[in-house]
Amino acid sequence: MSNPVLVEVARSSLVESRHRGAVAVVDADGAMALAVGDVTIPVFPRSAVKALQALPLIESGAADRYGFGGEELALACSSHSGEAGHVAVVSRMLAKAGLDASALSCGAHWPLNQAAAFALAKAGAPSALHNNCSGKHAGFLCVACVQGIDHRGYWQPDHPVQQTVRDVLEDLTGAVLSPDRRGIDGCSVPTWAIPLQALAHAFAKFGSGHGLSRERAAAAVRLRGACAQTPWHVAGTGRFCTEIMKLFGARVFVKTGAEGMYCGALPGQGLGIAVKCDDGAGRAAEAIMAAVIARFLPLEPAEHAALARFIQPALRNWNGFEIGALRVTDALR
Amino acid sequence: MSNPVLVEVARSSLVESRHRGAVAVVDADGAMALAVGDVTIPVFPRSAVKALQALPLIESGAADRYGFGGEELALACSSHSGEAGHVAVVSRMLAKAGLDASALSCGAHWPLNQAAAFALAKAGAPSALHNNCSGKHAGFLCVACVQGIDHRGYWQPDHPVQQTVRDVLEDLTGAVLSPDRRGIDGCSVPTWAIPLQALAHAFAKFGSGHGLSRERAAAAVRLRGACAQTPWHVAGTGRFCTEIMKLFGARVFVKTGAEGMYCGALPGQGLGIAVKCDDGAGRAAEAIMAAVIARFLPLEPAEHAALARFIQPALRNWNGFEIGALRVTDALR
């Protein structure tokens, strides 16, 4: 099995590096609109399914009980950059549930945003609040608290919160999430290996509500609305997810995951998208996702131009000279 | 053409990501000891040939004229982390030639070393001294100054310094470096696309002196000696090049380059090594280089154990849990 080269990294007139990968675009009935490479082998979606993992936050009643608006819901779906505004919302979410940062089990890392990391380094060190997954973890904690469940161990596979999350993923993807498909994510919660085809199907349902219970479809509408309303809270300054959702609003949902993952939805087209770059490269996964959006979403000329810089980003060196470019291959056009 | 998978990234019991690549191991007569994947297609070696680019620093007489010792010579071969000790040596090199940081044309970036970046961010912003290539650039400037050539534009392909460097690369690699093989490197000097086979041959000559003029062989001995003597100046705290040369001293020379490149030499075995990871991943190139060393260098049991953590590094998450590992595939064993 060898997936095709989907992105080339050119330097002057030569190709310097190559990224292989696979892409599935599926409608809510499960019909394949595009399959490139092997879309049947299970892959770890990592953070690309955070929006699905956040559905219990609404379905449990926690979001209403704690009065969460768009910012909190977007944070629950986020891989945030650890900027001050992200950290403030996570703290607020925890406080609503009567908790603080000590309840988070995601581990600490420096903010992904460089300026935020530099500002933090002047005064101290990162806490779990700065972990890019802290919003998702705060959401899990809120689900436990609203249900009166002991929140300790909320990240472990046998905790009721993670069992609920697994049930939601099974419902949306149609995949059987047996223990042999389970890995441990960067933030220690389970990540379940699922074929791209099933992930794309899940996001078609998430984007359209088709095939979901009325309650689950309504929860999906709220989460998508929150992300479209305040995409900065889904990622952060200058990040791909934020920039794309700023460009397209509710017409596009996109979410990155580690190791070259991307999931997304085009609600107006009834399509879900799942991308995996074989080698784990985020730069390639972004270009692939941008190319898929350009292929399936009707675009105004100005939108097409805005998207082009993500499909074929110029590469500049430390002096600002344009020394090459990423470019999506014909396998995706 | 499809190079084999050389490194797998495992999470729990599944392979999450895969890195393809090619490896050449060649002796100083040009005989191939190992060829995996396509070793005949030209690739940009980037910073992996800095030690070859530094030969004119000695051959021109600049190193002697300016009284350079091991630290300065190692810096000229380095992709350094921008730590205080690196910056100090580069400043010293420039001062010896009557120059300062304003002569550097490499561009500025934040130190690769996180602690150094944080320390610098408290007080200011990076200069060209912090660029990982500043030692190489200081060497180029010294070559111009000792020869009484106008140093301005020393980074451009038609400047005498770069023409000398190109001639050296042609001599060692045996490749014809025509303009269609030329790219612009991250620090703006030319990078010449050269097959892995020819790069490995060049490093066999660099490591053994075989096939070089007496003067060039002596210059190679001095550069290798400097890197073995003070490998911290070739990279920096915790970096692969530094750690490997600390382990093996003069028995192994290794040098990283951007986009998944590695070159090296095993002087005692008379072998040169060149590695390119197709997708540009440094994590894979390091594991491949470590595996090649383990295959060709006779090792004490303790050395074998020390090298194992580079061949199959454990992957830990933000809580320190071991969630997987990189592992070199059978294609390399």
XYZ file of C-alpha atoms in Angstrom:
666
model
C 0.000 0.000 0.000
C 1.354 3.364 -0.987
C -0.724 6.521 -0.828
C -0.101 9.060 -3.612
C 2.038 12.176 -3.281
C -0.474 14.948 -2.533
C 1.842 17.864 -1.773
C 5.234 18.762 -3.213
C 7.662 21.189 -1.595
C 9.508 22.970 -4.386
C 12.797 24.856 -4.068
C 13.791 26.761 -7.214
C 12.979 24.408 -10.103
C 13.326 21.145 -8.139
C 11.048 19.251 -5.766
C 12.801 19.139 -2.392
C 10.282 17.137 -0.324
C 7.105 15.163 -0.906
C 4.105 14.407 1.285
C 1.871 11.393 0.705
C -1.555 11.021 2.148
C -5.205 10.077 1.828
C -8.440 12.052 1.658
C -12.088 11.070 2.000
C -15.033 13.308 1.171
C -18.350 11.668 2.041
C -21.983 12.741 2.255
C -24.291 12.095 5.204
C -25.672 8.953 3.552
C -22.141 7.592 3.435
C -21.744 8.045 -0.331
C -18.172 8.816 -1.326
C -17.666 12.092 -3.195
C -13.873 11.711 -3.295
C -11.470 9.011 -2.192
C -7.741 9.492 -2.708
C -5.393 6.881 -1.262
C -6.453 4.280 1.284
C -9.454 5.641 3.195
C -10.352 2.311 4.840
C -7.377 1.794 7.152
C -7.925 3.080 10.722
C -6.015 6.259 11.636
C -5.840 8.182 14.901
C -7.845 11.388 14.348
C -6.283 13.009 17.419
C -7.618 16.548 17.981
C -9.434 16.630 14.634
C -12.532 15.141 16.343
C -12.644 17.550 19.277
C -15.965 18.967 18.058
C -17.463 15.467 18.250
C -15.915 14.941 21.687
C -17.615 18.197 22.762
C -21.161 17.059 21.914
C -21.728 15.647 25.455
C -20.974 19.085 26.885
C -24.260 20.249 25.358
C -26.189 16.967 25.496
C -25.468 16.532 29.223
C -26.992 19.933 29.953
C -23.667 21.283 31.225
C -23.413 24.075 28.649
C -26.856 25.394 29.617
C -26.398 24.844 33.341
C -23.138 26.807 33.341
C -24.395 29.441 30.921
C -21.803 28.782 28.233
C -21.875 30.968 25.132
C -19.962 30.857 21.881
C -16.521 31.389 23.409
C -16.782 28.494 25.838
C -18.230 26.131 23.216
C -15.543 27.085 20.687
C -12.869 26.501 23.355
C -14.289 23.040 24.062
C -13.719 22.241 20.342
C -10.296 23.903 20.208
C -6.603 23.205 19.931
C -5.858 26.684 21.169
C -2.605 28.615 21.029
C -2.443 29.409 24.753
C -2.984 33.138 24.238
C -4.298 35.132 27.173
C -7.860 35.133 25.835
C -7.884 31.351 25.515
C -6.591 30.797 29.013
C -9.168 33.218 30.439
C -12.083 31.332 28.880
C -10.825 27.967 30.130
C -10.441 29.364 33.647
C -13.997 30.719 33.428
C -15.344 27.329 32.337
C -13.651 25.569 35.238
C -14.864 28.177 37.738
C -18.461 27.693 36.597
C -18.141 24.027 37.553
C -16.570 24.950 40.897
C -13.104 23.803 39.763
C -9.751 25.306 38.932
C -6.654 24.402 36.904
C -5.660 21.721 39.394
C -8.524 19.549 38.096
C -7.034 19.451 34.571
C -5.143 16.260 33.671
C -3.911 17.316 30.227
C -0.379 18.185 31.322
C 1.361 21.476 30.734
C 3.190 22.833 27.710
C 4.309 26.255 26.544
C 1.729 28.195 24.507
C 1.800 27.362 20.787
C 1.678 31.093 20.109
C 5.224 32.449 20.240
C 4.357 35.877 21.608
C 2.231 34.252 24.329
C 5.074 31.880 25.206
C 7.557 34.762 25.417
C 5.193 36.810 27.594
C 4.623 33.846 29.907
C 8.350 33.063 30.123
C 9.032 36.526 31.512
C 7.030 35.761 34.623
C 6.839 32.025 35.044
C 6.071 28.679 33.480
C 3.093 27.119 31.718
C 0.299 25.347 33.576
C -2.264 22.891 32.256
C -4.378 25.929 31.272
C -1.873 26.671 28.481
C -2.076 23.147 27.061
C -3.784 23.393 23.660
C -6.310 20.786 24.841
C -7.334 22.539 28.070
C -10.667 23.686 26.639
C -11.620 20.132 25.715
C -10.572 18.948 29.165
C -12.564 21.714 30.836
C -15.553 20.509 28.826
C -15.046 16.923 30.024
C -14.846 18.134 33.619
C -18.071 20.101 33.214
C -19.846 17.004 31.906
C -18.767 15.049 34.997
C -19.744 17.848 37.391
C -23.180 18.503 35.936
C -23.946 14.808 36.240
C -22.702 14.573 39.813
C -19.982 12.072 38.806
C -16.593 12.111 40.524
C -14.546 14.091 38.028
C -11.225 12.570 39.058
C -9.840 10.267 36.389
C -12.143 11.875 33.793
C -9.470 11.209 31.137
C -9.295 7.450 31.628
C -11.014 5.109 29.143
C -13.238 3.505 31.795
C -14.481 6.808 33.249
C -18.152 7.495 32.422
C -17.230 10.710 30.573
C -14.872 8.896 28.205
C -17.385 6.077 27.753
C -19.975 8.665 26.728
C -17.486 10.246 24.314
C -16.711 6.838 22.811
C -20.438 6.157 22.331
C -20.826 9.491 20.535
C -17.876 8.701 18.244
C -19.335 5.274 17.478
C -22.717 6.825 16.677
C -21.288 9.422 14.299
C -18.599 7.334 12.615
C -20.369 3.980 12.589
C -17.011 2.446 13.581
C -16.622 -0.132 16.343
C -14.169 1.350 18.828
C -12.705 -1.751 20.398
C -9.755 -1.538 22.829
C -7.275 -2.646 20.138
C -8.111 0.597 18.282
C -7.311 2.751 21.285
C -4.231 4.923 21.681
C -3.349 7.538 24.286
C -3.473 11.100 23.016
C -0.959 13.862 23.774
C -3.258 15.105 26.546
C -3.793 11.543 27.877
C -7.431 10.949 26.855
C -8.153 7.996 24.539
C -7.754 8.520 20.793
C -9.572 5.922 18.706
C -8.281 4.736 15.325
C -11.032 5.189 12.722
C -10.921 4.988 8.898
C -10.918 8.320 7.025
C -14.064 7.224 5.219
C -15.910 6.871 8.545
C -14.491 10.135 9.889
C -15.650 12.005 6.790
C -19.079 10.388 7.157
C -19.203 11.527 10.791
C -18.440 15.115 9.802
C -21.063 15.033 7.052
C -23.566 14.121 9.779
C -22.103 16.749 12.113
C -22.429 19.395 9.394
C -25.904 18.475 8.219
C -27.606 16.852 11.197
C -28.710 14.113 8.813
C -28.674 10.687 10.495
C -28.422 12.140 14.001
C -31.005 12.250 16.777
C -32.797 15.593 16.999
C -30.975 16.391 20.256
C -27.560 15.511 18.799
C -28.246 17.446 15.593
C -29.171 20.503 17.667
C -25.982 20.159 19.723
C -23.970 20.012 16.484
C -25.648 23.183 15.230
C -24.684 24.982 18.444
C -21.054 23.866 18.292
C -20.679 24.764 14.615
C -22.337 28.092 15.245
C -19.950 28.828 18.105
C -16.879 28.013 16.002
C -18.146 30.115 13.083
C -18.943 32.985 15.439
C -15.556 33.119 17.135
C -12.997 31.032 15.223
C -10.136 32.676 17.115
C -11.189 30.571 20.095
C -10.887 27.340 18.050
C -7.159 27.860 17.343
C -5.617 31.338 17.606
C -3.818 34.195 15.913
C -2.739 33.310 12.385
C -3.659 29.631 12.636
C -5.178 27.780 9.666
C -8.448 26.753 11.379
C -9.027 30.317 12.530
C -8.169 31.936 9.202
C -10.303 29.528 7.154
C -13.371 29.904 9.378
C -12.889 33.691 9.422
C -12.950 33.571 5.617
C -15.969 31.329 5.210
C -17.966 31.601 8.431
C -20.567 28.884 8.852
C -19.989 27.579 5.307
C -16.870 25.673 6.384
C -15.942 23.857 9.572
C -12.316 22.712 9.866
C -10.319 21.252 12.732
C -6.699 20.186 12.863
C -5.235 17.200 14.657
C -1.662 16.184 15.409
C 0.350 14.011 12.989
C -1.102 15.434 9.781
C -4.814 15.021 10.525
C -7.620 17.296 9.408
C -11.381 16.909 9.592
C -14.020 19.277 8.324
C -17.513 19.818 7.037
C -19.149 21.773 4.208
C -22.679 22.039 5.629
C -24.175 23.609 2.506
C -22.892 20.753 0.372
C -23.790 18.095 2.944
C -20.199 16.857 2.842
C -17.718 15.741 5.462
C -13.938 15.711 4.916
C -11.112 13.723 6.510
C -7.420 14.100 5.634
C -4.356 12.242 6.876
C -0.853 13.058 5.744
C 1.123 9.791 5.986
C 4.178 11.367 7.550
C 2.312 13.556 10.029
C 3.140 16.906 8.422
C 0.736 19.692 9.320
C 1.945 21.934 6.478
C 0.791 19.335 3.946
C -2.501 18.560 5.691
C -3.398 22.261 5.576
C -2.666 22.563 1.855
C -4.685 19.406 1.183
C -7.651 20.677 3.210
C -7.555 24.028 1.397
C -7.515 22.245 -1.971
C -10.475 20.072 -1.000
C -12.451 23.137 0.080
C -11.646 24.831 -3.238
C -12.839 21.763 -5.107
C -16.210 21.337 -3.394
C -17.242 24.792 -2.159
C -18.620 27.294 -4.701
C -16.352 30.325 -4.396
C -16.442 33.984 -5.331
C -13.291 35.087 -7.210
C -12.043 36.969 -4.136
C -12.544 33.873 -1.997
C -10.688 31.782 -4.522
C -7.773 34.190 -4.366
C -7.831 34.168 -0.566
C -7.794 30.371 -0.505
C -4.960 30.127 -3.059
C -2.372 31.238 -0.526
C -3.220 28.173 1.561
C -3.240 25.751 -1.388
C 0.091 26.950 -2.785
C 1.819 28.904 -0.013
C 5.048 30.623 -0.989
C 8.102 29.628 1.039
C 10.305 32.511 2.149
C 13.698 32.375 3.814
C 15.045 34.407 6.731
C 15.690 37.350 4.432
C 12.162 37.189 3.042
C 13.269 35.905 -0.366
C 10.725 33.645 -2.050
C 12.756 30.459 -2.448
C 10.008 27.976 -3.313
C 6.445 26.927 -2.649
C 4.240 24.141 -1.422
C 1.940 22.875 -4.151
C -0.859 20.366 -4.229
C -0.401 17.689 -6.897
C -2.735 16.644 -9.707
C -3.863 13.697 -7.572
C -6.094 16.191 -5.726
C -7.257 18.463 -8.529
C 9.715 5.970 -8.037
C 8.830 5.333 -4.432
C 11.442 5.190 -1.682
C 10.795 2.625 1.067
C 9.354 3.390 4.484
C 12.421 3.729 6.732
C 10.834 4.944 9.963
C 7.459 4.162 11.515
C 5.840 6.238 14.235
C 3.892 3.857 16.467
C 1.109 4.806 18.874
C -0.059 1.925 21.084
C -0.187 -1.099 18.767
C -0.781 0.827 15.525
C 1.485 2.710 13.141
C 0.351 6.333 13.158
C 2.788 7.878 10.647
C 5.396 6.690 8.169
C 8.563 8.290 6.798
C 10.074 7.266 3.477
C 13.580 8.052 2.441
C 16.866 7.056 0.902
C 20.333 6.345 2.277
C 23.742 5.996 0.659
C 26.860 4.703 2.384
C 29.922 4.912 0.147
C 33.680 4.492 0.562
C 36.320 6.958 -0.622
C 36.803 5.028 -3.878
C 33.101 5.516 -4.597
C 32.146 1.889 -3.884
C 28.657 1.580 -2.452
C 28.428 -0.106 0.959
C 24.669 0.477 1.252
C 22.052 1.946 -1.041
C 18.435 2.124 0.108
C 15.954 3.918 -2.127
C 16.958 6.179 -4.998
C 20.432 7.549 -4.285
C 20.997 8.925 -7.794
C 18.434 11.739 -7.903
C 19.813 15.174 -6.906
C 18.692 16.478 -3.502
C 19.446 19.758 -1.746
C 21.858 18.914 1.090
C 21.182 22.244 2.808
C 23.203 22.624 6.012
C 24.388 19.002 5.955
C 27.417 20.100 3.863
C 28.472 23.013 6.058
C 31.727 21.241 6.949
C 32.585 21.098 3.230
C 31.599 24.747 2.808
C 34.006 25.548 5.666
C 37.095 24.058 3.964
C 38.006 27.404 2.299
C 38.140 29.016 5.734
C 41.268 26.942 6.383
C 42.570 26.673 2.798
C 42.443 30.455 2.329
C 44.638 30.954 5.367
C 41.899 32.830 7.217
C 41.723 30.394 10.137
C 45.451 30.775 10.780
C 45.548 34.504 10.125
C 42.754 35.116 12.619
C 44.016 32.553 15.117
C 40.906 30.371 15.066
C 40.840 27.355 17.352
C 38.401 24.493 17.745
C 35.427 26.608 18.791
C 35.595 28.913 15.773
C 36.104 26.025 13.324
C 33.226 24.048 14.865
C 31.011 27.145 14.621
C 31.875 27.514 10.934
C 30.527 23.946 10.432
C 27.494 24.457 12.668
C 23.753 24.841 12.628
C 23.860 26.253 16.124
C 21.044 26.747 18.597
C 21.673 30.439 19.215
C 22.777 29.920 22.809
C 24.931 32.607 24.400
C 28.142 30.644 23.848
C 27.439 30.257 20.133
C 26.691 33.914 19.632
C 29.866 34.889 21.507
C 32.081 32.800 19.228
C 30.477 34.193 16.066
C 30.966 37.745 17.338
C 34.608 36.923 18.057
C 35.119 35.534 14.544
C 33.668 38.667 12.959
C 35.740 40.949 15.190
C 38.938 39.177 14.137
C 38.152 40.106 10.545
C 37.362 43.683 11.562
C 33.625 43.190 11.074
C 30.494 42.998 13.196
C 26.984 41.548 12.953
C 25.972 44.132 10.360
C 28.120 42.285 7.790
C 26.044 39.088 8.123
C 23.483 38.485 5.359
C 21.884 35.336 6.798
C 18.799 37.068 8.198
C 17.608 36.856 11.785
C 15.549 34.247 13.596
C 14.904 33.360 17.210
C 17.389 30.925 18.767
C 16.521 27.281 18.151
C 17.181 26.641 21.837
C 14.018 27.457 23.764
C 15.720 28.712 26.924
C 17.961 30.964 24.825
C 14.934 32.303 22.949
C 13.091 33.012 26.202
C 16.128 34.754 27.689
C 16.568 36.877 24.574
C 12.853 37.750 24.435
C 13.043 39.311 27.886
C 15.406 41.979 26.615
C 15.017 42.282 22.887
C 14.840 40.544 19.557
C 17.137 38.246 17.595
C 19.837 39.524 15.264
C 21.654 37.731 12.462
C 24.069 36.438 15.134
C 21.291 34.170 16.443
C 20.610 32.668 13.007
C 21.700 29.019 13.132
C 23.883 29.672 10.052
C 25.747 32.696 11.437
C 28.943 30.713 12.073
C 29.059 29.561 8.446
C 28.435 33.128 7.293
C 31.156 34.467 9.594
C 33.491 31.928 7.985
C 32.562 33.134 4.483
C 33.216 36.729 5.529
C 36.617 35.784 6.929
C 37.552 34.116 3.630
C 36.700 37.320 1.746
C 38.559 39.551 4.201
C 41.753 37.502 4.325
C 41.893 37.587 0.538
C 41.259 41.327 0.352
C 38.021 40.770 -1.593
C 35.033 43.066 -1.048
C 32.955 41.029 1.397
C 29.670 42.635 0.422
C 27.442 40.215 -1.477
C 29.506 37.273 -0.170
C 26.341 35.135 -0.205
C 25.583 35.578 -3.911
C 26.399 32.780 -6.381
C 28.719 34.942 -8.480
C 30.761 36.225 -5.530
C 34.304 34.752 -5.438
C 33.662 33.158 -2.030
C 30.639 31.213 -3.283
C 32.481 30.279 -6.471
C 35.266 28.838 -4.318
C 32.733 26.945 -2.220
C 31.108 25.556 -5.358
C 34.505 24.394 -6.648
C 35.166 22.619 -3.345
C 31.770 20.891 -3.495
C 32.440 19.810 -7.086
C 35.851 18.441 -6.103
C 34.513 16.409 -3.189
C 31.252 15.197 -4.686
C 32.357 14.793 -8.306
C 28.995 16.329 -9.283
C 28.647 19.071 -11.877
C 26.958 21.991 -10.117
C 25.266 23.748 -12.990
C 22.881 26.673 -12.393
C 19.804 24.448 -12.911
C 20.850 22.538 -9.784
C 20.998 25.665 -7.669
C 18.477 26.662 -5.023
C 18.540 29.422 -2.430
C 19.076 28.213 1.125
C 17.280 29.472 4.236
C 20.209 31.803 4.922
C 20.321 32.954 1.255
C 23.558 31.279 0.090
C 23.327 28.822 -2.818
C 22.381 25.220 -2.038
C 23.314 22.781 -4.811
C 21.253 19.681 -5.575
C 23.541 16.620 -5.477
C 22.739 12.880 -5.470
C 22.998 11.104 -2.096
C 25.545 8.735 -3.628
C 27.836 11.664 -4.469
C 27.284 13.312 -1.076
C 28.214 10.081 0.718
C 31.308 9.792 -1.487
C 32.269 13.362 -0.575
C 32.006 12.596 3.148
C 34.062 9.422 2.748
C 36.789 11.639 1.269
C 36.244 14.250 3.991
C 36.558 11.569 6.668
C 39.564 9.753 5.230
C 41.431 12.351 3.173
C 41.597 9.752 0.415
C 41.230 11.351 -3.033
C 41.871 14.883 -1.750
C 44.868 17.145 -2.235
C 47.248 17.113 0.736
C 46.190 20.641 1.670
C 42.472 19.797 1.504
C 42.925 16.573 3.423
C 44.724 18.509 6.162
C 41.930 21.087 6.284
C 39.387 18.264 6.646
C 41.379 16.780 9.539
C 41.321 20.146 11.312
C 37.581 20.636 10.859
C 36.742 17.102 11.991
C 39.048 17.495 14.947
C 37.362 20.733 15.946
C 33.864 19.214 15.774
C 34.975 16.159 17.777
C 36.684 18.377 20.334
C 33.707 20.660 20.973
C 30.533 19.202 19.479
C 28.382 21.617 21.484
C 29.535 24.318 19.066
C 28.303 22.306 16.044
C 24.673 22.280 17.242
C 23.843 22.886 20.919
C 22.333 21.601 24.124
C 20.522 18.307 23.630
C 20.785 18.331 19.845
C 21.395 15.102 17.902
C 24.676 16.168 16.239
C 26.085 17.264 19.575
C 24.966 14.179 21.485
C 26.240 11.738 18.851
C 29.665 13.371 18.577
C 29.890 13.564 22.384
C 29.266 9.817 22.446
C 31.719 8.835 19.726
C 34.247 11.655 19.506
C 36.363 11.537 16.353
C 34.946 8.127 15.356
C 31.771 9.721 13.970
C 31.111 12.990 12.185
C 27.443 13.906 11.663
C 25.744 17.061 10.435
C 22.069 17.816 10.010
C 20.418 19.807 7.236
C 16.927 21.163 6.838
C 14.161 19.120 5.162
C 15.257 15.731 6.474
C 18.904 15.772 5.380
C 21.846 14.209 7.187
C 25.440 13.712 6.145
C 28.195 12.020 8.080
C 31.458 10.136 8.066
C 32.893 7.104 9.844
C 36.613 7.858 9.426
C 37.804 4.548 10.866
C 35.684 2.635 8.389
C 36.502 4.951 5.490
C 32.787 5.480 4.901
C 30.636 8.485 4.092
C 26.887 8.619 4.753
C 24.076 10.656 3.204
C 20.416 10.476 4.269
C 17.330 12.222 2.900
C 13.880 11.756 4.392
C 11.428 12.285 1.506
C 9.015 14.410 3.510
C 11.649 16.560 5.197
C 11.175 15.186 8.725
C 14.163 15.681 11.001
C 12.906 13.150 13.557
C 13.106 10.401 10.937
C 16.462 11.510 9.510
C 17.978 11.307 12.992
C 16.672 7.785 13.613
C 17.950 6.704 10.192
C 21.408 8.183 10.820
C 21.584 6.485 14.224
C 20.643 3.132 12.658
C 23.294 3.518 9.938
C 25.945 4.268 12.562
C 24.891 1.183 14.535
C 25.170 -0.922 11.398
C 28.653 0.138 10.302
C 30.484 1.239 13.464
C 31.818 -1.466 15.819
C 30.217 -0.680 19.185
C 30.817 -1.553 22.812
C 27.638 -2.808 24.535
C 27.285 0.467 26.452
C 27.595 2.428 23.211
C 24.982 0.227 21.601
C 22.617 0.967 24.475
C 23.331 4.691 24.248
C 22.634 4.685 20.519
C 19.405 2.683 20.893
C 17.531 5.657 22.320
C 18.174 7.499 19.041
C 17.246 4.545 16.816
C 13.991 3.818 18.651
C 13.166 6.894 20.723
C 10.187 6.550 23.028
C 7.396 9.070 22.480
C 5.984 10.607 25.644
C 2.969 12.856 26.023
C 2.532 16.001 28.117
C 2.046 13.911 31.234
C 5.198 11.912 30.532
C 3.277 8.739 29.631
C 5.051 6.591 27.049
C 2.435 6.505 24.280
C 4.491 5.095 21.426
C 7.865 5.102 19.723
C 9.711 5.841 16.530
C 11.232 2.723 15.034
C 13.470 2.083 12.079
C 12.082 -0.504 9.657
C 13.662 -3.704 8.368
C 14.598 -1.864 5.167
C 17.520 -0.406 7.132
C 18.592 -3.338 9.291
